């Protein structure tokens, strides 16, 4: 099902034809499971040609750029034997449309272990329209468990509205080989 269905006023023919297209490209392999992302990489005339409705290219291009997309960067640092600090930088990378987004969008931030079995952190973050072009910084503290290997955590950010807007960031923790135990030596 196409995320274009979430927008009011999109002609059914456009939705049907967009759902019937699968963008296959070796250098875009990561987008095969979410073909709508491919709309962000092409210009409006090419989109119209791809879906077979030349006049709809501009509409689909505009709507594709309205999906909440975030650029993420994270720095991971152990702050104690059993605690890890993640400094997350979030930069919105989408066109804010008040009809679509209202005055704010809420995102859920979670950090999981590498297997996705344990949620180590969860919180929500509200992006307000007036700050939609600003960089946002979030500091997260999560527990570290023994054994520490593999030194990987999964950070997820997803929009709480029913829009297809989810980012996953794999966080690798580089620990020195002679990591201190955190215990005082007895003499």
mmCIF file of C-alpha atoms in Angstrom:
data_model
loop_
_atom_site.group_PDB
_atom_site.id
_atom_site.type_symbol
_atom_site.label_atom_id
_atom_site.label_comp_id
_atom_site.label_asym_id
_atom_site.label_seq_id
_atom_site.Cartn_x
_atom_site.Cartn_y
_atom_site.Cartn_z
ATOM 1 C CA UNK A 1 0.000 0.000 0.000
ATOM 2 C CA UNK A 2 1.301 3.424 -0.937
ATOM 3 C CA UNK A 3 1.835 6.102 1.712
ATOM 4 C CA UNK A 4 0.261 8.488 -0.804
ATOM 5 C CA UNK A 5 -3.091 7.182 0.482
ATOM 6 C CA UNK A 6 -2.552 9.252 3.637
ATOM 7 C CA UNK A 7 -2.957 12.512 1.742
ATOM 8 C CA UNK A 8 -6.394 13.889 1.011
ATOM 9 C CA UNK A 9 -7.154 14.791 -2.581
ATOM 10 C CA UNK A 10 -4.747 12.392 -4.331
ATOM 11 C CA UNK A 11 -6.574 10.851 -7.305
ATOM 12 C CA UNK A 12 -7.157 7.103 -6.989
ATOM 13 C CA UNK A 13 -5.573 6.522 -10.402
ATOM 14 C CA UNK A 14 -2.321 8.099 -9.212
ATOM 15 C CA UNK A 15 -2.305 5.942 -6.072
ATOM 16 C CA UNK A 16 -3.088 2.773 -8.028
ATOM 17 C CA UNK A 17 -0.357 3.394 -10.598
ATOM 18 C CA UNK A 18 2.204 4.388 -7.934
ATOM 19 C CA UNK A 19 1.463 1.181 -6.016
ATOM 20 C CA UNK A 20 1.986 -0.859 -9.153
ATOM 21 C CA UNK A 21 5.507 0.458 -9.702
ATOM 22 C CA UNK A 22 8.544 -1.070 -8.052
ATOM 23 C CA UNK A 23 11.745 0.882 -8.462
ATOM 24 C CA UNK A 24 14.522 -1.596 -9.095
ATOM 25 C CA UNK A 25 18.045 -0.287 -9.207
ATOM 26 C CA UNK A 26 21.202 -1.914 -7.931
ATOM 27 C CA UNK A 27 22.528 1.289 -6.368
ATOM 28 C CA UNK A 28 19.137 1.904 -4.755
ATOM 29 C CA UNK A 29 18.751 -1.652 -3.420
ATOM 30 C CA UNK A 30 18.139 -0.423 0.114
ATOM 31 C CA UNK A 31 14.918 1.257 -1.031
ATOM 32 C CA UNK A 32 13.254 -1.804 -2.552
ATOM 33 C CA UNK A 33 11.179 -2.476 0.552
ATOM 34 C CA UNK A 34 9.974 1.154 0.609
ATOM 35 C CA UNK A 35 9.720 2.218 -3.029
ATOM 36 C CA UNK A 36 8.177 5.614 -2.200
ATOM 37 C CA UNK A 37 11.622 6.775 -1.032
ATOM 38 C CA UNK A 38 12.709 6.541 -4.656
ATOM 39 C CA UNK A 39 10.400 9.478 -5.458
ATOM 40 C CA UNK A 40 12.805 11.723 -3.543
ATOM 41 C CA UNK A 41 15.631 10.944 -5.964
ATOM 42 C CA UNK A 42 13.955 11.954 -9.222
ATOM 43 C CA UNK A 43 12.469 15.154 -10.613
ATOM 44 C CA UNK A 44 8.717 15.691 -11.219
ATOM 45 C CA UNK A 45 8.695 14.936 -14.983
ATOM 46 C CA UNK A 46 10.527 11.638 -14.385
ATOM 47 C CA UNK A 47 8.059 10.680 -11.630
ATOM 48 C CA UNK A 48 5.151 11.360 -13.977
ATOM 49 C CA UNK A 49 6.815 9.185 -16.604
ATOM 50 C CA UNK A 50 7.537 6.391 -14.109
ATOM 51 C CA UNK A 51 3.946 6.146 -12.905
ATOM 52 C CA UNK A 52 2.506 6.675 -16.364
ATOM 53 C CA UNK A 53 0.677 9.933 -15.588
ATOM 54 C CA UNK A 54 2.855 12.874 -16.697
ATOM 55 C CA UNK A 55 0.649 15.533 -15.094
ATOM 56 C CA UNK A 56 0.850 13.845 -11.650
ATOM 57 C CA UNK A 57 4.639 14.049 -11.353
ATOM 58 C CA UNK A 58 4.655 17.427 -9.624
ATOM 59 C CA UNK A 59 1.980 16.358 -7.102
ATOM 60 C CA UNK A 60 3.737 13.095 -6.207
ATOM 61 C CA UNK A 61 7.101 14.884 -5.938
ATOM 62 C CA UNK A 62 5.649 17.509 -3.574
ATOM 63 C CA UNK A 63 3.929 14.892 -1.410
ATOM 64 C CA UNK A 64 7.033 12.675 -1.337
ATOM 65 C CA UNK A 65 9.049 15.558 0.059
ATOM 66 C CA UNK A 66 6.396 16.120 2.748
ATOM 67 C CA UNK A 67 7.068 12.792 4.471
ATOM 68 C CA UNK A 68 8.933 13.423 7.720
ATOM 69 C CA UNK A 69 12.532 12.529 6.916
ATOM 70 C CA UNK A 70 15.326 13.062 9.424
ATOM 71 C CA UNK A 71 19.091 13.144 9.095
ATOM 72 C CA UNK A 72 20.716 11.547 12.138
ATOM 73 C CA UNK A 73 24.193 11.578 13.619
ATOM 74 C CA UNK A 74 25.190 10.055 16.924
ATOM 75 C CA UNK A 75 28.228 9.941 19.141
ATOM 76 C CA UNK A 76 28.401 7.074 21.600
ATOM 77 C CA UNK A 77 30.518 7.155 24.724
ATOM 78 C CA UNK A 78 30.650 5.017 27.861
ATOM 79 C CA UNK A 79 30.330 7.241 30.936
ATOM 80 C CA UNK A 80 30.569 4.475 33.549
ATOM 81 C CA UNK A 81 30.999 0.740 33.573
ATOM 82 C CA UNK A 82 27.260 0.233 33.229
ATOM 83 C CA UNK A 83 26.131 3.443 31.475
ATOM 84 C CA UNK A 84 26.376 4.663 27.939
ATOM 85 C CA UNK A 85 25.722 8.212 26.700
ATOM 86 C CA UNK A 86 24.408 8.809 23.191
ATOM 87 C CA UNK A 87 24.539 12.373 21.883
ATOM 88 C CA UNK A 88 22.082 12.476 19.010
ATOM 89 C CA UNK A 89 21.872 15.212 16.392
ATOM 90 C CA UNK A 90 18.577 15.365 14.472
ATOM 91 C CA UNK A 91 18.159 17.541 11.390
ATOM 92 C CA UNK A 92 14.713 17.636 9.726
ATOM 93 C CA UNK A 93 14.996 17.067 5.972
ATOM 94 C CA UNK A 94 11.482 17.509 4.616
ATOM 95 C CA UNK A 95 9.126 20.203 3.422
ATOM 96 C CA UNK A 96 6.777 21.261 6.202
ATOM 97 C CA UNK A 97 3.181 21.500 5.009
ATOM 98 C CA UNK A 98 0.771 22.830 7.609
ATOM 99 C CA UNK A 99 -2.141 20.952 6.017
ATOM 100 C CA UNK A 100 -0.245 17.688 6.434
ATOM 101 C CA UNK A 101 1.773 18.206 9.612
ATOM 102 C CA UNK A 102 -0.275 20.767 11.512
ATOM 103 C CA UNK A 103 1.835 22.809 13.923
ATOM 104 C CA UNK A 104 3.869 19.885 15.314
ATOM 105 C CA UNK A 105 4.997 16.317 14.622
ATOM 106 C CA UNK A 106 5.766 13.841 17.388
ATOM 107 C CA UNK A 107 8.564 11.308 16.999
ATOM 108 C CA UNK A 108 9.223 8.277 19.165
ATOM 109 C CA UNK A 109 12.894 7.618 19.966
ATOM 110 C CA UNK A 110 13.889 4.130 21.119
ATOM 111 C CA UNK A 111 17.214 2.424 21.737
ATOM 112 C CA UNK A 112 17.318 -1.380 21.662
ATOM 113 C CA UNK A 113 19.939 -4.018 22.044
ATOM 114 C CA UNK A 114 21.311 -5.412 18.786
ATOM 115 C CA UNK A 115 18.770 -8.260 18.764
ATOM 116 C CA UNK A 116 15.811 -5.956 19.364
ATOM 117 C CA UNK A 117 14.875 -7.987 22.442
ATOM 118 C CA UNK A 118 15.351 -5.304 25.089
ATOM 119 C CA UNK A 119 14.230 -1.689 24.869
ATOM 120 C CA UNK A 120 16.893 0.271 26.741
ATOM 121 C CA UNK A 121 15.391 3.720 26.253
ATOM 122 C CA UNK A 122 12.193 5.250 24.927
ATOM 123 C CA UNK A 123 10.933 8.796 24.812
ATOM 124 C CA UNK A 124 9.050 11.117 22.519
ATOM 125 C CA UNK A 125 10.256 14.309 20.917
ATOM 126 C CA UNK A 126 8.020 17.016 19.490
ATOM 127 C CA UNK A 127 9.156 18.925 16.418
ATOM 128 C CA UNK A 128 7.320 22.226 16.159
ATOM 129 C CA UNK A 129 6.779 23.973 12.850
ATOM 130 C CA UNK A 130 8.789 27.055 13.808
ATOM 131 C CA UNK A 131 11.854 24.856 14.519
ATOM 132 C CA UNK A 132 11.440 22.575 11.503
ATOM 133 C CA UNK A 133 14.655 23.790 9.882
ATOM 134 C CA UNK A 134 16.839 23.758 13.012
ATOM 135 C CA UNK A 135 19.215 21.095 14.253
ATOM 136 C CA UNK A 136 18.019 19.376 17.434
ATOM 137 C CA UNK A 137 20.301 17.721 19.975
ATOM 138 C CA UNK A 138 19.224 14.977 22.349
ATOM 139 C CA UNK A 139 21.360 13.290 25.014
ATOM 140 C CA UNK A 140 20.334 9.775 25.949
ATOM 141 C CA UNK A 141 21.688 7.600 28.758
ATOM 142 C CA UNK A 142 21.215 3.841 28.447
ATOM 143 C CA UNK A 143 22.390 0.922 30.577
ATOM 144 C CA UNK A 144 25.157 -1.369 29.341
ATOM 145 C CA UNK A 145 24.963 -5.037 30.194
ATOM 146 C CA UNK A 146 27.664 -7.637 30.724
ATOM 147 C CA UNK A 147 28.944 -9.086 28.532
ATOM 148 C CA UNK A 148 29.190 -5.968 26.396
ATOM 149 C CA UNK A 149 29.764 -7.835 23.137
ATOM 150 C CA UNK A 150 28.512 -7.235 20.498
ATOM 151 C CA UNK A 151 29.093 -3.548 21.003
ATOM 152 C CA UNK A 152 26.086 -2.490 18.970
ATOM 153 C CA UNK A 153 22.800 -0.804 19.775
ATOM 154 C CA UNK A 154 19.897 0.112 17.489
ATOM 155 C CA UNK A 155 18.411 3.591 17.649
ATOM 156 C CA UNK A 156 14.975 4.023 16.055
ATOM 157 C CA UNK A 157 13.094 7.222 15.373
ATOM 158 C CA UNK A 158 9.615 7.032 13.918
ATOM 159 C CA UNK A 159 6.857 9.519 13.376
ATOM 160 C CA UNK A 160 3.766 8.779 15.484
ATOM 161 C CA UNK A 161 1.363 9.754 12.738
ATOM 162 C CA UNK A 162 0.550 7.008 10.277
ATOM 163 C CA UNK A 163 3.154 8.279 7.835
ATOM 164 C CA UNK A 164 5.902 6.035 6.625
ATOM 165 C CA UNK A 165 8.695 7.862 8.406
ATOM 166 C CA UNK A 166 11.143 5.686 10.269
ATOM 167 C CA UNK A 167 14.908 5.956 10.610
ATOM 168 C CA UNK A 168 17.180 3.339 12.097
ATOM 169 C CA UNK A 169 20.728 4.071 13.148
ATOM 170 C CA UNK A 170 23.132 1.304 14.135
ATOM 171 C CA UNK A 171 25.369 2.509 16.952
ATOM 172 C CA UNK A 172 28.740 0.833 17.431
ATOM 173 C CA UNK A 173 30.524 1.228 20.709
ATOM 174 C CA UNK A 174 34.306 1.251 20.539
ATOM 175 C CA UNK A 175 35.704 0.115 23.870
ATOM 176 C CA UNK A 176 39.380 0.009 24.689
ATOM 177 C CA UNK A 177 40.660 -3.536 25.130
ATOM 178 C CA UNK A 178 41.813 -2.876 28.693
ATOM 179 C CA UNK A 179 38.529 -1.351 29.813
ATOM 180 C CA UNK A 180 38.640 -0.436 33.499
ATOM 181 C CA UNK A 181 36.432 -2.540 35.705
ATOM 182 C CA UNK A 182 35.210 0.404 37.741
ATOM 183 C CA UNK A 183 36.247 -1.343 40.967
ATOM 184 C CA UNK A 184 38.814 0.006 43.382
ATOM 185 C CA UNK A 185 41.835 -2.196 43.928
ATOM 186 C CA UNK A 186 42.416 -3.422 47.437
ATOM 187 C CA UNK A 187 45.955 -3.172 48.775
#
